[in-house]
XYZ file of C-alpha atoms in Angstrom:
76
model
C -23.220 -25.660 -64.281
C -21.966 -28.344 -61.980
C -21.431 -31.968 -62.512
C -22.196 -33.169 -59.056
C -24.876 -35.888 -59.192
C -26.586 -37.795 -56.510
C -29.141 -40.580 -56.534
C -32.218 -39.933 -54.105
C -34.019 -43.112 -53.124
C -37.445 -41.774 -52.081
C -41.202 -42.558 -52.022
C -44.257 -40.476 -52.896
C -45.558 -37.778 -50.327
C -42.239 -37.941 -48.299
C -41.624 -34.464 -46.915
C -38.073 -35.337 -45.835
C -37.365 -36.482 -49.390
C -38.724 -33.245 -50.782
C -36.201 -31.482 -48.199
C -33.322 -33.724 -49.270
C -33.645 -32.719 -52.846
C -33.984 -29.272 -52.162
C -30.817 -28.978 -50.057
C -28.763 -31.139 -52.852
C -30.174 -28.766 -55.468
C -29.023 -25.821 -53.257
C -25.698 -27.097 -53.293
C -25.613 -27.587 -57.006
C -26.406 -31.353 -57.436
C -28.379 -32.852 -60.325
C -30.614 -35.151 -58.779
C -32.142 -38.583 -59.903
C -35.205 -39.735 -57.709
C -35.632 -43.509 -57.489
C -39.133 -44.373 -56.116
C -38.488 -47.437 -53.768
C -41.993 -48.229 -53.940
C -41.587 -49.514 -57.777
C -38.862 -52.001 -56.799
C -39.409 -54.735 -53.933
C -35.689 -55.033 -53.422
C -35.189 -51.411 -52.881
C -38.492 -51.205 -50.891
C -37.205 -53.920 -48.609
C -33.788 -52.304 -48.311
C -34.704 -48.706 -47.711
C -38.246 -48.491 -46.466
C -37.350 -47.637 -42.825
C -34.591 -45.193 -43.674
C -35.766 -42.925 -46.715
C -34.913 -40.520 -48.077
C -31.206 -42.212 -48.789
C -28.762 -40.293 -50.505
C -26.071 -41.650 -52.865
C -23.226 -39.919 -54.118
C -20.214 -41.180 -56.078
C -21.380 -44.788 -55.563
C -21.645 -44.440 -51.817
C -24.658 -44.053 -49.643
C -23.821 -40.810 -47.746
C -26.890 -40.028 -45.903
C -30.070 -41.863 -44.517
C -33.228 -40.062 -43.173
C -32.070 -36.538 -43.275
C -28.999 -34.698 -44.993
C -26.468 -33.610 -42.497
C -25.283 -30.030 -44.514
C -21.752 -29.601 -42.724
C -21.007 -33.307 -43.828
C -22.576 -32.329 -47.247
C -20.148 -29.661 -47.532
C -17.282 -31.843 -46.565
C -17.907 -34.164 -49.418
C -18.072 -30.893 -51.721
C -14.666 -29.760 -50.448
C -15.749 -26.418 -49.544
């Protein structure tokens, strides 16, 4: 099992967020979803650009995952 982990900033009923989670799982990531609607600071920070994907403490994707760039991060 992979030790790859990602934080996914999301909100309810977000098709792009669901797609991002599926893509991350496909590439072996365990995903911790964080609902931005439950935190006012996160809501203000990410409201217009979700999903937001954080890997290794850095925000890597906003809005949509670029699978080519994700593969580069993985090192394949």
